PDB file of C-alpha atoms in Angstrom:
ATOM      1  CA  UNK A   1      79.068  95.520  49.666  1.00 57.00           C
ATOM      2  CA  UNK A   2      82.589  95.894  48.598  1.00 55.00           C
ATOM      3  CA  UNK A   3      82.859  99.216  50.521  1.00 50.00           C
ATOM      4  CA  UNK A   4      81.442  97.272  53.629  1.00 47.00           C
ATOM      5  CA  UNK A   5      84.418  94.586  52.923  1.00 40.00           C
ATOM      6  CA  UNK A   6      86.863  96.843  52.710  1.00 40.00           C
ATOM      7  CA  UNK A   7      85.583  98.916  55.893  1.00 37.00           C
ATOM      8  CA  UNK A   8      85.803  95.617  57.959  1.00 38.00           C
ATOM      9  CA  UNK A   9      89.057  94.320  56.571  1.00 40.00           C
ATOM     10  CA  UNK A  10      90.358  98.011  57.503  1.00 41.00           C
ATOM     11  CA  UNK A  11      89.118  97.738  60.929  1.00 40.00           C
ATOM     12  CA  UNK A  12      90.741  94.060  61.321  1.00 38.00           C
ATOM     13  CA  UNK A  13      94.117  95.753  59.931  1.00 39.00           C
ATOM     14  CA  UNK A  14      94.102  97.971  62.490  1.00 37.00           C
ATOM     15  CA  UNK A  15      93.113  96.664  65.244  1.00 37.00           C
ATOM     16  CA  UNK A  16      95.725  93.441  64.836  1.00 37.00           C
ATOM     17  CA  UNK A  17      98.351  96.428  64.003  1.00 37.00           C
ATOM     18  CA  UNK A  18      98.408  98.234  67.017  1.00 37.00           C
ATOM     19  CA  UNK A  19     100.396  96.697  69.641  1.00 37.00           C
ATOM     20  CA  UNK A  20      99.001  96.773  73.068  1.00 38.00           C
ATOM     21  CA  UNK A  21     100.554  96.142  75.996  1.00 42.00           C
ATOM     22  CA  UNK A  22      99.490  93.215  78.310  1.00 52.00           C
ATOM     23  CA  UNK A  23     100.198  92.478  81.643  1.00 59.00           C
ATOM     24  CA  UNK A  24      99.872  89.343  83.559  1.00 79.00           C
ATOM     25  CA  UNK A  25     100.021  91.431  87.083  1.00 94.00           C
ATOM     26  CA  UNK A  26      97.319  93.309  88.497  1.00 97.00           C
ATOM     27  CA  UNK A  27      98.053  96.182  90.927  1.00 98.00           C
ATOM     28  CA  UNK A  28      95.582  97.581  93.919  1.00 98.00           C
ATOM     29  CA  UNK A  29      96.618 101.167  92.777  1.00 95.00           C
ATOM     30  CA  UNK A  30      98.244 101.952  96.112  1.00 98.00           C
ATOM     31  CA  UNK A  31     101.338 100.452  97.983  1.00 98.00           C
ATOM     32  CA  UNK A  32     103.217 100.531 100.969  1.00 98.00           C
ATOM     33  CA  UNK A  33     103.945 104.125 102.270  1.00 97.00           C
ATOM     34  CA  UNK A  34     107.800 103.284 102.607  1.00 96.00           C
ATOM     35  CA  UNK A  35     108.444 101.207  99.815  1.00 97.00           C
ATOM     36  CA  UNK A  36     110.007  97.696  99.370  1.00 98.00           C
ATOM     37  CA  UNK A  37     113.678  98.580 100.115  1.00 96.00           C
ATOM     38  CA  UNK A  38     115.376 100.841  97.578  1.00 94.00           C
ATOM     39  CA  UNK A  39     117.758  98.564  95.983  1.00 91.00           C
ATOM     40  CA  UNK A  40     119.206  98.348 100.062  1.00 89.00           C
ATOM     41  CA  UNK A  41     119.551 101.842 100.541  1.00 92.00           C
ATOM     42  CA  UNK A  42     116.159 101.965 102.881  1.00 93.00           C
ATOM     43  CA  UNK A  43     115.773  97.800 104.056  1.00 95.00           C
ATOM     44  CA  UNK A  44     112.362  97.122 105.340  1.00 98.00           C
ATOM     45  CA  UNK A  45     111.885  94.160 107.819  1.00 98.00           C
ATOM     46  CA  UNK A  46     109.560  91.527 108.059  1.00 99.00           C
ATOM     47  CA  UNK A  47     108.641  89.894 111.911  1.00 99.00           C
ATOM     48  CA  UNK A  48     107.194  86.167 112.091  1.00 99.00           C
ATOM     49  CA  UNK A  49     105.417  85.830 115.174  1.00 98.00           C
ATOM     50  CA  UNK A  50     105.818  82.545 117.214  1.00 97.00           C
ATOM     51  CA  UNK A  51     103.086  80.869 116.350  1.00 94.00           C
ATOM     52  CA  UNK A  52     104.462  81.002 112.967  1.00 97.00           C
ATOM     53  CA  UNK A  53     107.786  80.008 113.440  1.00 96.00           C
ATOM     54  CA  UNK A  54     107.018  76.277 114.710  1.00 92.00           C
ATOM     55  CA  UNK A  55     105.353  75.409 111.596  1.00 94.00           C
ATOM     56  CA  UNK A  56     106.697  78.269 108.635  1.00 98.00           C
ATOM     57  CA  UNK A  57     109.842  79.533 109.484  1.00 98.00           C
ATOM     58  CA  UNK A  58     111.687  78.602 106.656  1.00 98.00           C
ATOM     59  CA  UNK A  59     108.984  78.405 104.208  1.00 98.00           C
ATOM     60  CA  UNK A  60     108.577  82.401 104.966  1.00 99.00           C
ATOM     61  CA  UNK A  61     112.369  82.739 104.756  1.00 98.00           C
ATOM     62  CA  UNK A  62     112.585  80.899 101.684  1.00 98.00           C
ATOM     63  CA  UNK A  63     109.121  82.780  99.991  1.00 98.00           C
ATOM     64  CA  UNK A  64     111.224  86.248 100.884  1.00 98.00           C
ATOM     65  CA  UNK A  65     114.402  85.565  98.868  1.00 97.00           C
ATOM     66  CA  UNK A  66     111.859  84.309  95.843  1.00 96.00           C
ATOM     67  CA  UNK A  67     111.063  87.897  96.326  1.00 97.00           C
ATOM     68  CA  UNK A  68     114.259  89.443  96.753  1.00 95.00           C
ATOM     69  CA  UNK A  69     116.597  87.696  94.525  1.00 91.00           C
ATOM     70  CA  UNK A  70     115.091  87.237  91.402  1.00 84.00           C
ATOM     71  CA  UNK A  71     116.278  84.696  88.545  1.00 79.00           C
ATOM     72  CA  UNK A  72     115.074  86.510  85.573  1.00 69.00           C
ATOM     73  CA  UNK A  73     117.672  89.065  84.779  1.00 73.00           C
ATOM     74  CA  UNK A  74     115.303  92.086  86.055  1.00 87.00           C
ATOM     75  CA  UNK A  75     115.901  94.000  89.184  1.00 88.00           C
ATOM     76  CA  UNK A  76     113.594  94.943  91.986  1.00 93.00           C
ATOM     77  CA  UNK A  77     113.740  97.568  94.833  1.00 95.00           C
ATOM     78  CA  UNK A  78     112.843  94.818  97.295  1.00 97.00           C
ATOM     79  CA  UNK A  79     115.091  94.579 100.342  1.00 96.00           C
ATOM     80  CA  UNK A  80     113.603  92.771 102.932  1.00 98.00           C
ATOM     81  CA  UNK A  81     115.164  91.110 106.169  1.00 98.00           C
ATOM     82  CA  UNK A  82     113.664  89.352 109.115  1.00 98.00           C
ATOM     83  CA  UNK A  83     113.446  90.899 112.280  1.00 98.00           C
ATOM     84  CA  UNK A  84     112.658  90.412 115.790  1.00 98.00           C
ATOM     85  CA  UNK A  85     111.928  93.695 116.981  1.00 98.00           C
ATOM     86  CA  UNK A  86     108.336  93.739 115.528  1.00 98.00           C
ATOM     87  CA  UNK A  87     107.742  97.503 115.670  1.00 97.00           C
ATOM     88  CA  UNK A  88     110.218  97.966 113.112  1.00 98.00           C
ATOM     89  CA  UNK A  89     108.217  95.796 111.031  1.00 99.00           C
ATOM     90  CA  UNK A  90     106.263  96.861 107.909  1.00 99.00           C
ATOM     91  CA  UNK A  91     105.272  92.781 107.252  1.00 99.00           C
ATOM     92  CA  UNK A  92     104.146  90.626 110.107  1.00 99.00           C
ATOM     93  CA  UNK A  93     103.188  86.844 109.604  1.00 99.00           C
ATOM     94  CA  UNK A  94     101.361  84.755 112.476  1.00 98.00           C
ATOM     95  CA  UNK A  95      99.182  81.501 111.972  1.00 97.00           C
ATOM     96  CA  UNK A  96      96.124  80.245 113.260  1.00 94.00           C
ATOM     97  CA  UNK A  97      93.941  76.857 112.867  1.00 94.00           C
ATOM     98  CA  UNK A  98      90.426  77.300 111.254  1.00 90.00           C
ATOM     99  CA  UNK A  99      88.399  74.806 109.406  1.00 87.00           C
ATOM    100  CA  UNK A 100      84.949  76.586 109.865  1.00 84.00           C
ATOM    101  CA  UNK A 101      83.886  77.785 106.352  1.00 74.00           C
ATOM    102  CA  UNK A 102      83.842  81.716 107.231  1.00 76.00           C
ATOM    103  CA  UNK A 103      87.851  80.885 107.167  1.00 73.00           C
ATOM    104  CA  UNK A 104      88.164  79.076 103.936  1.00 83.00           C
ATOM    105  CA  UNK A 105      91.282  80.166 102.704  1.00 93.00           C
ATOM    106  CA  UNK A 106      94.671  79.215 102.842  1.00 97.00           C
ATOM    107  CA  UNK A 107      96.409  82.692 103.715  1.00 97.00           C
ATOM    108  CA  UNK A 108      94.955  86.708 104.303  1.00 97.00           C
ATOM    109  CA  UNK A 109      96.892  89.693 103.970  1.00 99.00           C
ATOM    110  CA  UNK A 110      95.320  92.782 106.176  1.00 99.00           C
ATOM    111  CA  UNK A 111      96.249  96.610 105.615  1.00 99.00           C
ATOM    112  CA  UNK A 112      97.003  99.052 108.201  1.00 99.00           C
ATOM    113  CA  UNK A 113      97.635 102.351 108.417  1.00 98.00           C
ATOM    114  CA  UNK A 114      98.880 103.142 111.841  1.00 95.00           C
ATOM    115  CA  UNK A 115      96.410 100.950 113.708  1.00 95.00           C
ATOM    116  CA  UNK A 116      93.032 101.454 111.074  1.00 98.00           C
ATOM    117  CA  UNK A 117      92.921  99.169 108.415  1.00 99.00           C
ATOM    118  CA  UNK A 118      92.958 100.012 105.501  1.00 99.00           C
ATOM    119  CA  UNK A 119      91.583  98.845 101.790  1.00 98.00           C
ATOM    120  CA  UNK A 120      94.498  98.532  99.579  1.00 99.00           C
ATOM    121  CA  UNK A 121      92.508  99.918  96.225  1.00 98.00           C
ATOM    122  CA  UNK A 122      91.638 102.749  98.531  1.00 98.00           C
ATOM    123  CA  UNK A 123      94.793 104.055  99.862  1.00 99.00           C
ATOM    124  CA  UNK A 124      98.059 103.404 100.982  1.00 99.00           C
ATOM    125  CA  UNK A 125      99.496 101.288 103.893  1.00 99.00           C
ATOM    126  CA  UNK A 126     101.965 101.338 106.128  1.00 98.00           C
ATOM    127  CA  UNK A 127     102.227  98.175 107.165  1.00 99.00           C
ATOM    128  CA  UNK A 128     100.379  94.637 106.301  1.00 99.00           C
ATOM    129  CA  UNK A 129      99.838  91.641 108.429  1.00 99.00           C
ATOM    130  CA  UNK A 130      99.559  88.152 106.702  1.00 99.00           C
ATOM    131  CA  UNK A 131      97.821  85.293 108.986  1.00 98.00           C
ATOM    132  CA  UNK A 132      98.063  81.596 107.283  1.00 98.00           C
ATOM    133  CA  UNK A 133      95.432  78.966 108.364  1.00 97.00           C
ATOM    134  CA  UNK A 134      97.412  75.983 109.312  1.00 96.00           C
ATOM    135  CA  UNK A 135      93.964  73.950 108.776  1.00 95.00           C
ATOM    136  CA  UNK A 136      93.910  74.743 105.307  1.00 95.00           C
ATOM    137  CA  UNK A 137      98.026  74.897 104.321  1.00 97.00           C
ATOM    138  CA  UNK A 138      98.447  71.392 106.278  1.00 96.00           C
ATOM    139  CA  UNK A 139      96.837  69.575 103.293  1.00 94.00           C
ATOM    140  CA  UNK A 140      99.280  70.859 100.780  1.00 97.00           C
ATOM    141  CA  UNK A 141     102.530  69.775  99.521  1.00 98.00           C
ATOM    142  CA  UNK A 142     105.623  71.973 100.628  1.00 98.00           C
ATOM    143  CA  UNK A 143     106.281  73.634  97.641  1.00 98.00           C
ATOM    144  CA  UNK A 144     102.075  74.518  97.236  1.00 98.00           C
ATOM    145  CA  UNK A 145     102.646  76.246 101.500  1.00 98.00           C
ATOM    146  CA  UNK A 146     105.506  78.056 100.113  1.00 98.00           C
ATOM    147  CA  UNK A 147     103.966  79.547  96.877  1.00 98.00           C
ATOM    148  CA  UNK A 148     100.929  80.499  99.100  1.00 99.00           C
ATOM    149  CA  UNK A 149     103.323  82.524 101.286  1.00 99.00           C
ATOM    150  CA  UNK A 150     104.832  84.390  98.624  1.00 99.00           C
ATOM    151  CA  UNK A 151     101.609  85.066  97.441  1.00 99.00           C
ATOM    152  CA  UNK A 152     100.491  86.947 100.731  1.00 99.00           C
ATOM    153  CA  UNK A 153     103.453  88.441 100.560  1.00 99.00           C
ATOM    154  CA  UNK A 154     103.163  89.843  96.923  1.00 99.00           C
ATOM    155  CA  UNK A 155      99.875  91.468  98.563  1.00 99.00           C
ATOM    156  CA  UNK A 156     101.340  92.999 101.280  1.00 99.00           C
ATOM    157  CA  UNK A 157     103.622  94.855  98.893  1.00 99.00           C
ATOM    158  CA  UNK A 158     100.913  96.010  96.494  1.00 99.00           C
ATOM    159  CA  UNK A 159      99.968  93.007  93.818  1.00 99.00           C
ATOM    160  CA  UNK A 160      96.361  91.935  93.116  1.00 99.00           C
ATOM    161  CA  UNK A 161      95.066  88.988  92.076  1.00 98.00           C
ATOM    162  CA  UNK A 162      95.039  87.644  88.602  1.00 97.00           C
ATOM    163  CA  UNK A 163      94.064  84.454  86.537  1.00 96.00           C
ATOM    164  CA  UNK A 164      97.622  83.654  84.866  1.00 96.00           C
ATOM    165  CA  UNK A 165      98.335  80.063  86.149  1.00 96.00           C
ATOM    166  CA  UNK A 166     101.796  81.154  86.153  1.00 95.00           C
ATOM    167  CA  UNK A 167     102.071  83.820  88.599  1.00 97.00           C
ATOM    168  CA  UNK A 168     102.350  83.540  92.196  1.00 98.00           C
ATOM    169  CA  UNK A 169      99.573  86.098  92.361  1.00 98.00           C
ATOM    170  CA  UNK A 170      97.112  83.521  91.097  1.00 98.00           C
ATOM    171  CA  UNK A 171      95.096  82.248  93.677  1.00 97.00           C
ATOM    172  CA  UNK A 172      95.690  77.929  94.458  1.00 96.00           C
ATOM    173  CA  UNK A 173      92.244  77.224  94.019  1.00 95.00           C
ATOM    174  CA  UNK A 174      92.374  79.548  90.613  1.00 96.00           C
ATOM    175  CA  UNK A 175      95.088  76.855  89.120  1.00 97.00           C
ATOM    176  CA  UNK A 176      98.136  78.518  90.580  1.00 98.00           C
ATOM    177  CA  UNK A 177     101.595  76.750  88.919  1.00 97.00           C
ATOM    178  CA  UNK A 178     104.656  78.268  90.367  1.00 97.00           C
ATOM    179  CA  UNK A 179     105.699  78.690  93.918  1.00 97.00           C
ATOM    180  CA  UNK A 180     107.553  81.703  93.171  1.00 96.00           C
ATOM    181  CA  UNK A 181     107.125  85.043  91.189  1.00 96.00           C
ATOM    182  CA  UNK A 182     107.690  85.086  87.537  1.00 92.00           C
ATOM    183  CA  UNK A 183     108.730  87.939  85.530  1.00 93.00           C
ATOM    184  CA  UNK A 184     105.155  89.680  85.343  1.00 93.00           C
ATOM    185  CA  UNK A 185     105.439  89.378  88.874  1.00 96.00           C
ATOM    186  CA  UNK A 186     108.425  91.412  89.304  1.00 96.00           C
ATOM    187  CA  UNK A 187     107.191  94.011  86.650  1.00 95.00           C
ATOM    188  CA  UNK A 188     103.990  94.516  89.068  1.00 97.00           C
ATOM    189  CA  UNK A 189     106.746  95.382  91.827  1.00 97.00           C
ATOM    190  CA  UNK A 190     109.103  97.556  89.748  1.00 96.00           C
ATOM    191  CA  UNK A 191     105.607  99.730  88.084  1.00 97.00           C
ATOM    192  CA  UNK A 192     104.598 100.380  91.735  1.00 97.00           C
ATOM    193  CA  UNK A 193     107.973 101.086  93.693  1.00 96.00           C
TER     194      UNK A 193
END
């Protein structure tokens, strides 16, 4: 009995001893072919279609530069600008109006490489296009849009979904909190680019 005891209470030692590391962010394994940026030295560009623009503009606008300019003391490679030339895009938003259940969501990022797309746990992508359902985004408050956007947006550059109600990568419905990426967030970015 004692040697049982002292097995188990060995085992609990050890196991509470060794640290292991724990990450809010989830990754899809691949990433954009080009990267975010570079720190500037290769800016990628971003085109909002017009239909869009009417309703998003600055919402996207302001989503990016929670992206790009980050609060927390910890650099990223993102460099991002908007563009209207939307071949030189490697992000493209548009909207669209759904309420029919097959298009329950508020926001869906798609993959592409060259014109295919692509699965983003499968393989890399050259370039992502984000569509928001106005239906569903209408309903929220501004700051709830916004956090949806960036989001999509952490998708399109290569972060998964978790369940930390403090990370823009958790989904709305899952309890999301924050309408902009946290640190975790920005770790996710810098582990992939």
């Amino acid at each position: 009995m004692k040697k049982r005891l002292l097995l188990l209470f060995s085992i609990f030692l050890l196991t509470v001893s060794v640290p292991l590391e724990a990450f809010a962010y989830n990754l899809f394994g691949y990433r954009l072919t080009n990267g975010v940026g570079n720190w500037g030295k290769n800016r990628q560009y971003y085109y909002i279609h017009d239909s869009a623009k009417k309703y998003y503009k600055s919402l996207i606008n302001r989503a990016w530069e929670t992206w790009i300019h980050s609060p927390h003391i910890l650099s990223t490679p993102i460099s991002f600008r908007e563009t209207t030339n939307k071949k030189s895009a490697v992000v493209e938003l548009s909207e669209f109006y759904d309420i029919t259940s097959e298009h329950d969501y508020l926001g869906i990022t798609y993959f592409y490489k060259y014109q295919q797309e692509v699965y983003p746990w499968d393989t890399n992508w050259g370039w992502a296009k984000i569509n928001l359902n106005r239906a569903r985004l209408k309903n929220l408050r501004e700051t709830d849009q916004q956090g949806t956007i960036a989001h999509e947006l952490g998708h399109a550059m290569g972060l998964a979904h978790n369940m930390y109600e403090f990370s823009v990568m958790c989904q709305f419905g899952a309890g999301r909190k924050t309408a902009r990426p946290l640190r975790d967030d920005y770790e996710g970015i810098n582990k992939l680019y």
